[in-house]
mmCIF file of C-alpha atoms in Angstrom:
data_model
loop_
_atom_site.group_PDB
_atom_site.id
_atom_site.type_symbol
_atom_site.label_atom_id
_atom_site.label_comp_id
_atom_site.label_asym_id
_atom_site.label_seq_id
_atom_site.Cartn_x
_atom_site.Cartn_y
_atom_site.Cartn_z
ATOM 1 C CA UNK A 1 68.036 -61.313 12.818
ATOM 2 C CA UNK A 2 69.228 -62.142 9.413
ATOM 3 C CA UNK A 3 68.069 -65.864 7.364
ATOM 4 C CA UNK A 4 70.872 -68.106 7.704
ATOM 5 C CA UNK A 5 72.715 -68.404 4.898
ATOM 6 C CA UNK A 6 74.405 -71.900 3.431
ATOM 7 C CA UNK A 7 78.241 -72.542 4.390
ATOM 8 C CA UNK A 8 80.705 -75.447 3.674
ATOM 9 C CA UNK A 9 79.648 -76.238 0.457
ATOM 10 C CA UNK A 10 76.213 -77.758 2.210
ATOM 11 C CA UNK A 11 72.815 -76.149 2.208
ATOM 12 C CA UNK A 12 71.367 -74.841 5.566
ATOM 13 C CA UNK A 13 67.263 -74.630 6.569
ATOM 14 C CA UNK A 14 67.182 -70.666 5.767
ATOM 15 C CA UNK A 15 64.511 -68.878 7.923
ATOM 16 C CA UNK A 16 62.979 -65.969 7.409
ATOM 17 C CA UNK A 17 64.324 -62.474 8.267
ATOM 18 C CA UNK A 18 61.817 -60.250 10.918
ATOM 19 C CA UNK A 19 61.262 -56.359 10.976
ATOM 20 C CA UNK A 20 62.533 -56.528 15.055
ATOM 21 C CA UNK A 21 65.904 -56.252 16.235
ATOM 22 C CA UNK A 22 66.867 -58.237 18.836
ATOM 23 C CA UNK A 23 66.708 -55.215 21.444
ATOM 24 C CA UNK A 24 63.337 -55.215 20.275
ATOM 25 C CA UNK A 25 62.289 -58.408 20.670
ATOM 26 C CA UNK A 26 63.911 -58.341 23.925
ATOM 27 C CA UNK A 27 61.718 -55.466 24.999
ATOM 28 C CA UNK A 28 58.516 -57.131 23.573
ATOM 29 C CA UNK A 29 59.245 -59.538 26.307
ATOM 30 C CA UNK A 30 60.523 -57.426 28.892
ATOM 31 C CA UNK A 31 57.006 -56.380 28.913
ATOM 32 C CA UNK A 32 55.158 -59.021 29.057
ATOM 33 C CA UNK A 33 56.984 -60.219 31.703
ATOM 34 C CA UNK A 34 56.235 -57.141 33.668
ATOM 35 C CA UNK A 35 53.065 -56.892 32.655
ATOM 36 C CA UNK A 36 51.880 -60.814 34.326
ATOM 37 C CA UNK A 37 55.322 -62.020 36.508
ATOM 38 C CA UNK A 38 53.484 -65.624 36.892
ATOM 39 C CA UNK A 39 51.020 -66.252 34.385
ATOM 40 C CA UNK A 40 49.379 -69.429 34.678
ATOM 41 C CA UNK A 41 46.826 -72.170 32.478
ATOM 42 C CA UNK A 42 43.238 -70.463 31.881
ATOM 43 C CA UNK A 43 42.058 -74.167 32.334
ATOM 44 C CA UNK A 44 41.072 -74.928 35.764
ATOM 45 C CA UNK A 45 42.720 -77.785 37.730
ATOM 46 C CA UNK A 46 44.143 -78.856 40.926
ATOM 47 C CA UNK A 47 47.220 -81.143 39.699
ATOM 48 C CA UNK A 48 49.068 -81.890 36.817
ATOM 49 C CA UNK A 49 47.184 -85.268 36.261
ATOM 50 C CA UNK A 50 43.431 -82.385 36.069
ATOM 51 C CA UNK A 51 45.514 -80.380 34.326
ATOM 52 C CA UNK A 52 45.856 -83.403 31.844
ATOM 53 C CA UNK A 53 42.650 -84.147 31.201
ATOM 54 C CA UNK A 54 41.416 -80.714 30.760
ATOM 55 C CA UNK A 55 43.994 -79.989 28.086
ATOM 56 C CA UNK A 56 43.156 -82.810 26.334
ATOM 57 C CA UNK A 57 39.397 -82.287 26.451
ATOM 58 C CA UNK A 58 40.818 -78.302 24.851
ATOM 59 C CA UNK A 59 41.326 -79.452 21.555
ATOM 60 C CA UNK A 60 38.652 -76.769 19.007
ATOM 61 C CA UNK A 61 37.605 -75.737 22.625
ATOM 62 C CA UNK A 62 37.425 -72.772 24.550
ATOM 63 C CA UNK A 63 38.844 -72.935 27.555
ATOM 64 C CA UNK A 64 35.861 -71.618 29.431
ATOM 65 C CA UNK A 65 33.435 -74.219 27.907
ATOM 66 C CA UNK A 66 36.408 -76.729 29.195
ATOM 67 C CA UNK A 67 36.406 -75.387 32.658
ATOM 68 C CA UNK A 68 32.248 -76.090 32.846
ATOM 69 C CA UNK A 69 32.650 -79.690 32.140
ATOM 70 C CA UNK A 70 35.461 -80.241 34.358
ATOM 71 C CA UNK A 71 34.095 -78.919 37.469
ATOM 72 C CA UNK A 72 32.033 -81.756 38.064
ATOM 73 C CA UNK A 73 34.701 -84.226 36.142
ATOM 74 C CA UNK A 74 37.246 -83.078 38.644
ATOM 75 C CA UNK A 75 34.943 -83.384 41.247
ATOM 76 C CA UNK A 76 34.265 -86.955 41.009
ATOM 77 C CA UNK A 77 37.765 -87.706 39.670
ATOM 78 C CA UNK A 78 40.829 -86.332 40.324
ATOM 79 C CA UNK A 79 43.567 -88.834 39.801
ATOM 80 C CA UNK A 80 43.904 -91.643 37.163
ATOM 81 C CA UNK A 81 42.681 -94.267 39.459
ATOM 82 C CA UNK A 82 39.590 -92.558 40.199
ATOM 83 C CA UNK A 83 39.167 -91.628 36.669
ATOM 84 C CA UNK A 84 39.474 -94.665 35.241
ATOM 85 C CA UNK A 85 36.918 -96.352 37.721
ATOM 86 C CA UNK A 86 34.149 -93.969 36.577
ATOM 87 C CA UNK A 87 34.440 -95.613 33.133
ATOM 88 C CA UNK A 88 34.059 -93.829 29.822
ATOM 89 C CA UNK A 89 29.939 -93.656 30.146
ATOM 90 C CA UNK A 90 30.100 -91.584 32.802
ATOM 91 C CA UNK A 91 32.847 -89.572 31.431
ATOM 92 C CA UNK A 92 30.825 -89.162 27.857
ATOM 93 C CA UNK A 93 28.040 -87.945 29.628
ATOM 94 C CA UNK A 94 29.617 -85.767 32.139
ATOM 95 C CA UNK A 95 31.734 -83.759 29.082
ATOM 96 C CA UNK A 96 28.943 -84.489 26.778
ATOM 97 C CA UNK A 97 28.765 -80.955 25.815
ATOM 98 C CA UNK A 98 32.212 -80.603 25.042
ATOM 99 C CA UNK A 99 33.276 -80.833 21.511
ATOM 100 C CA UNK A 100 34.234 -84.514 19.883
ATOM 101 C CA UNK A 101 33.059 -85.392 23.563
ATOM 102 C CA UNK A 102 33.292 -89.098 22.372
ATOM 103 C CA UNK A 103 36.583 -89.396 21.104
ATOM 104 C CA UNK A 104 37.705 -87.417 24.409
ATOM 105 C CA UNK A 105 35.659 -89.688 27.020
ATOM 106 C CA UNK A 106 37.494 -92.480 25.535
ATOM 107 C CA UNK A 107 40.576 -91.283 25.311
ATOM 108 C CA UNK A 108 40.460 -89.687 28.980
ATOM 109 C CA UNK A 109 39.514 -93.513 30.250
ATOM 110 C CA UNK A 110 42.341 -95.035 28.599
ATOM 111 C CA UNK A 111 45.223 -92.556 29.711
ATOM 112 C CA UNK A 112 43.840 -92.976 33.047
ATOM 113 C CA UNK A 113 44.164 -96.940 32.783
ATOM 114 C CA UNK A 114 47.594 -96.478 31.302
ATOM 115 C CA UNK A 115 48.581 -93.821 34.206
ATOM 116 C CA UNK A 116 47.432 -96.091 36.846
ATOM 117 C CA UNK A 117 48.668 -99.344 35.163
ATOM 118 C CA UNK A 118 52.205 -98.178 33.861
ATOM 119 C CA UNK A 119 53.464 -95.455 35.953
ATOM 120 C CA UNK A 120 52.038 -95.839 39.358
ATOM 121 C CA UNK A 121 49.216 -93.397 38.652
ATOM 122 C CA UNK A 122 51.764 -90.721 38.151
ATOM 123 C CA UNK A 123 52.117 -88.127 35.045
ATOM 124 C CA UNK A 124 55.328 -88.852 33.409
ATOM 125 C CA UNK A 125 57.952 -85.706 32.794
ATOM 126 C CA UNK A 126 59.284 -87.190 29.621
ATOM 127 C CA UNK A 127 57.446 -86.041 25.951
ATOM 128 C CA UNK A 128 57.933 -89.330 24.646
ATOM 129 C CA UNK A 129 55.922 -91.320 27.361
ATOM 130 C CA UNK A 130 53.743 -88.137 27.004
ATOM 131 C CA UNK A 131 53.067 -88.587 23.538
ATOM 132 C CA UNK A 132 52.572 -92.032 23.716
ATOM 133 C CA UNK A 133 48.976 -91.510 25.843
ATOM 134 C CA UNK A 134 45.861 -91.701 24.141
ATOM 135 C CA UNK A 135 44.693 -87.956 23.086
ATOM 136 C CA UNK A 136 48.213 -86.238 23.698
ATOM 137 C CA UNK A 137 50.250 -84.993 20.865
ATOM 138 C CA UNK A 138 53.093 -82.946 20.638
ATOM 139 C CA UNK A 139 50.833 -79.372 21.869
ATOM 140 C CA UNK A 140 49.311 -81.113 24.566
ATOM 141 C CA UNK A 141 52.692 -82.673 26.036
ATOM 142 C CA UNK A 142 54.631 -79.294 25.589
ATOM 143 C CA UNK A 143 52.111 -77.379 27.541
ATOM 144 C CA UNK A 144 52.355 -80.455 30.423
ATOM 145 C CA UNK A 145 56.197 -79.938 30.321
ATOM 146 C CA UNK A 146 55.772 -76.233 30.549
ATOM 147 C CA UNK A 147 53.066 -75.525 32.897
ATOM 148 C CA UNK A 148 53.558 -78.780 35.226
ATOM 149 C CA UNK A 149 57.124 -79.285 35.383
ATOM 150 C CA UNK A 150 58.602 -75.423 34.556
ATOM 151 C CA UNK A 151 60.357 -77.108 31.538
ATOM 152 C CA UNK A 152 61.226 -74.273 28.611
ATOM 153 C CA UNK A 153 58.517 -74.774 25.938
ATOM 154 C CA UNK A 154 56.546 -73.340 23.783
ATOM 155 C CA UNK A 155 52.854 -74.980 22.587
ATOM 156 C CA UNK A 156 52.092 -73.553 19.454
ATOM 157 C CA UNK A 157 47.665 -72.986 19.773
ATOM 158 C CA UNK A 158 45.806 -70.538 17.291
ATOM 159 C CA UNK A 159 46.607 -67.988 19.115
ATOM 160 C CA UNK A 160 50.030 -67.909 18.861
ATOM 161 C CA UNK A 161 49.884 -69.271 15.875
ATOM 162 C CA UNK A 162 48.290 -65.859 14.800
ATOM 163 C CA UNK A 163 50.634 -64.322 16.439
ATOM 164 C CA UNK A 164 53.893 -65.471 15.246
ATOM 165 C CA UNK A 165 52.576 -64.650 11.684
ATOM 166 C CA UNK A 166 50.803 -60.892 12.366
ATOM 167 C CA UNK A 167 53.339 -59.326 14.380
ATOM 168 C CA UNK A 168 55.780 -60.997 12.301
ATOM 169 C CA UNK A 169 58.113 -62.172 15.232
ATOM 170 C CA UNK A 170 57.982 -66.087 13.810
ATOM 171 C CA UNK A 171 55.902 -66.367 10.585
ATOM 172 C CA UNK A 172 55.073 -69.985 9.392
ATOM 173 C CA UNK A 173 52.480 -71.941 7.742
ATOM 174 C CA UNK A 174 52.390 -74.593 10.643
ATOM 175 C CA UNK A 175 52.854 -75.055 14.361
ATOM 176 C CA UNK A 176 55.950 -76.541 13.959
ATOM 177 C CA UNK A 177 57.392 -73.491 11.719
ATOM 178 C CA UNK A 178 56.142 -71.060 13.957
ATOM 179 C CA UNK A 179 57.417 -72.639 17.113
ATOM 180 C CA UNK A 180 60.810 -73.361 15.398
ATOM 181 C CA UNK A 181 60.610 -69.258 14.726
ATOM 182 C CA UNK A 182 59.740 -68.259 18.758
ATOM 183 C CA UNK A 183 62.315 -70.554 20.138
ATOM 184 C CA UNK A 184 64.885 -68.910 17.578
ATOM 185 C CA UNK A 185 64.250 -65.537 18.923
ATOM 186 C CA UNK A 186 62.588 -65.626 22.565
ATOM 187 C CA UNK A 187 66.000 -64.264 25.124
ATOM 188 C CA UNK A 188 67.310 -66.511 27.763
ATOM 189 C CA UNK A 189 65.150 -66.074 30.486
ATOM 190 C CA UNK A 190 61.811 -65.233 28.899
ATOM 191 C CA UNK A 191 61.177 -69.139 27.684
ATOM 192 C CA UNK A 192 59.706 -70.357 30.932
ATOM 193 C CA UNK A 193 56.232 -68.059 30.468
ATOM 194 C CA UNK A 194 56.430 -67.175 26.544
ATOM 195 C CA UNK A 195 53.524 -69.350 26.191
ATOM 196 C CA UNK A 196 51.155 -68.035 28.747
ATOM 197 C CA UNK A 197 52.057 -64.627 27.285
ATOM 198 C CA UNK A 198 51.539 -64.999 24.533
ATOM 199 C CA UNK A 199 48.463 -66.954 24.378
ATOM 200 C CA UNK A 200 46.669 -64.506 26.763
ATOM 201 C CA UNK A 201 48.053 -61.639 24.493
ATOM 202 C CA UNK A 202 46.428 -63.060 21.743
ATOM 203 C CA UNK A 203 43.214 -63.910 23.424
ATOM 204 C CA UNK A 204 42.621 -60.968 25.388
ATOM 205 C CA UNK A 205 43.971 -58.142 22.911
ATOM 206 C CA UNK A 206 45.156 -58.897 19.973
ATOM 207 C CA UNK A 207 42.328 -60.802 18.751
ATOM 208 C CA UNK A 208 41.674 -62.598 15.612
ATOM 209 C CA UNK A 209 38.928 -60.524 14.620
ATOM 210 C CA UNK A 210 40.446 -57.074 14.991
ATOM 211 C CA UNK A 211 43.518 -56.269 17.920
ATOM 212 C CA UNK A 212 42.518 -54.191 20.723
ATOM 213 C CA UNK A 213 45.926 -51.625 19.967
ATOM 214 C CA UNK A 214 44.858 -49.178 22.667
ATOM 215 C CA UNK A 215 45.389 -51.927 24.898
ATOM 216 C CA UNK A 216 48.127 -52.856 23.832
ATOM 217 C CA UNK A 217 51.405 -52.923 25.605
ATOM 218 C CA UNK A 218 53.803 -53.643 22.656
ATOM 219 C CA UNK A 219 51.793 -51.397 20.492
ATOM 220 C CA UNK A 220 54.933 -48.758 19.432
ATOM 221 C CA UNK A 221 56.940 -51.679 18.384
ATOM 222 C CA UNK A 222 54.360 -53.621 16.773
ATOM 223 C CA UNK A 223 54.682 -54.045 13.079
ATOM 224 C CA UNK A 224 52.146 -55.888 12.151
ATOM 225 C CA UNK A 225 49.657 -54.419 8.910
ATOM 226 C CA UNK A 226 46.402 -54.636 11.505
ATOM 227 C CA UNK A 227 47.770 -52.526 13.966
ATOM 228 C CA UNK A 228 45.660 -49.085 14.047
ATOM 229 C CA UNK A 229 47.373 -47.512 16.831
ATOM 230 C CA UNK A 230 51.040 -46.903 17.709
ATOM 231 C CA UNK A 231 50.466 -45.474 21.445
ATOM 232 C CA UNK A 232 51.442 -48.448 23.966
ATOM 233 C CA UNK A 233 49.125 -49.034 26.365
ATOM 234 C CA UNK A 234 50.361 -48.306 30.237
ATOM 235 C CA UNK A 235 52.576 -51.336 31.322
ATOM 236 C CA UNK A 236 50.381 -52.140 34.426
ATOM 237 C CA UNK A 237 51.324 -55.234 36.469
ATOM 238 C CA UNK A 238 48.466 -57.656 36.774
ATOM 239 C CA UNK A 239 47.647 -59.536 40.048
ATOM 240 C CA UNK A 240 48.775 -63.205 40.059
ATOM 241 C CA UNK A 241 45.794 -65.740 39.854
ATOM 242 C CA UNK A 242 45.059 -69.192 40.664
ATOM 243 C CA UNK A 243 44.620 -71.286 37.192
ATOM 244 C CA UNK A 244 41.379 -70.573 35.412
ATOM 245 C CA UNK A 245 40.641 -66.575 34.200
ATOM 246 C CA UNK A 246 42.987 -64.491 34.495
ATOM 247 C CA UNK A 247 43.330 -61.052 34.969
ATOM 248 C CA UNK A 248 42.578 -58.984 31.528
ATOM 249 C CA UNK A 249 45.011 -55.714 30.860
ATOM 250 C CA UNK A 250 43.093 -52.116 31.717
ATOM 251 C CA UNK A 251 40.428 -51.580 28.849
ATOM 252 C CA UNK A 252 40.263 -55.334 27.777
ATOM 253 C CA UNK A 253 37.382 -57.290 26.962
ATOM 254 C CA UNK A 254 36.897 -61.000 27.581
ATOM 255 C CA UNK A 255 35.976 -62.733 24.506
ATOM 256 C CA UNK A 256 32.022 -62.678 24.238
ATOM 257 C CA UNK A 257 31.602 -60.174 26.793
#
């Protein structure tokens, strides 16, 4: 997986070379895939309007502090119309412990008016009418593509963000670089859940702090400089789980535990 290289006379966007072949970047995957078959959203929600809100409420948020506020969001409101009718004082003080809690209350009120208003209280399946809601940006509509409607995409969060750069499979100084570099290199057929691997890879072992190698299931064909051990963990398949926590590999930690 070479940079491209100008032809024609006219200058092409180069990227950069990675340390993988592409036997081993289809193994990295191969993995994962075996590893969780049907990973799923770590924020909790019961359709793809809940799953909405709560990923919009994410932004600087864990998703656990997310999933506390939302029970009893949810619970009172689970479509637009019934979100919009609680009005954004109830909403403020219902999330009021979630981060930028203001901003989000009002922008969770006014996508709910706009669902309800312009397209029959429905979440659209398009990016652009996506993007065009209050609160959603390009992340937040890729993972509603992706997680709601099976579409191939890839949100680019911290985690993988991390990732792309560390293990050197997509390095970039922004989302967009590093997304760019995963979509250049991820095999047909691995697209669909490359997110969701990838983020719970990153959360669960290799963390920002310091990567959990031993747990690790890529960790002989890692080459990233943090890596401390070169023994891959057993490739164990995980149990499928509703959306919220999901499993962690054998000899993970969940973060703060």
């Amino acid at each position: 997986m070479k940079a491209a290289t100008a032809t024609g006379g006219r200058a092409r966007r180069t990227h950069p070379s990675i340390p993988y072949t592409a036997d081993e970047v289809a193994e990295i995957f191969r993995r994962f895939a075996m590893q969780r078959p049907h990973p799923t959203s770590e924020l909790e929600h019961v359709n793809t309007f809940t799953l909405l809100v709560a990923v919009v409420l994410s932004a600087q948020m864990t998703d656990m502090g997310v999933n506390r506020a939302t029970r009893e969001l949810f619970r009172r409101a689970d479509n637009p119309a019934a979100m919009a009718a609680l009005g954004e004082d109830t909403i403020r003080e219902i999330i009021r412990n979630v981060g930028f809690f203001r901003t989000k209350a009002r922008n969770v009120q006014r996508l709910s008016e706009i669902l309800r208003d312009q397209h029959g209280g429905e979440v659209p399946e398009d990016r652009a009418s996506l993007e065009a809601l209050p609160g959603v940006g390009r992340k937040t509509a890729s993972v509603i593509l992706n997680t709601a409607f099976g579409r191939e995409t890839l949100a680019v969060d911290t985690h993988i963000l991390r990732l792309g750069n560390r293990l050197k499979l997509a390095p970039g100084k922004t989302p967009e670089q590093v997304e760019e570099g995963f979509l250049r290199i991820i095999p047909d057929g691995f697209l669909r859940h490359a997110h969701h691997w990838l983020i719970l890879h990153g959360r669960f072992v290799c963390k920002a702090r310091k990567p959990d190698c031993p747990s690790c299931i890529i960790a002989d064909l890692c080459r990233a400089d943090e890596r401390w051990c070169e023994v891959p963990a057993p490739l164990v398949t995980l149990p499928d789980a509703p959306p919220g926590p999901q499993p962690l590999p054998p000899g993970a930690k969940r973060p703060g535990c």
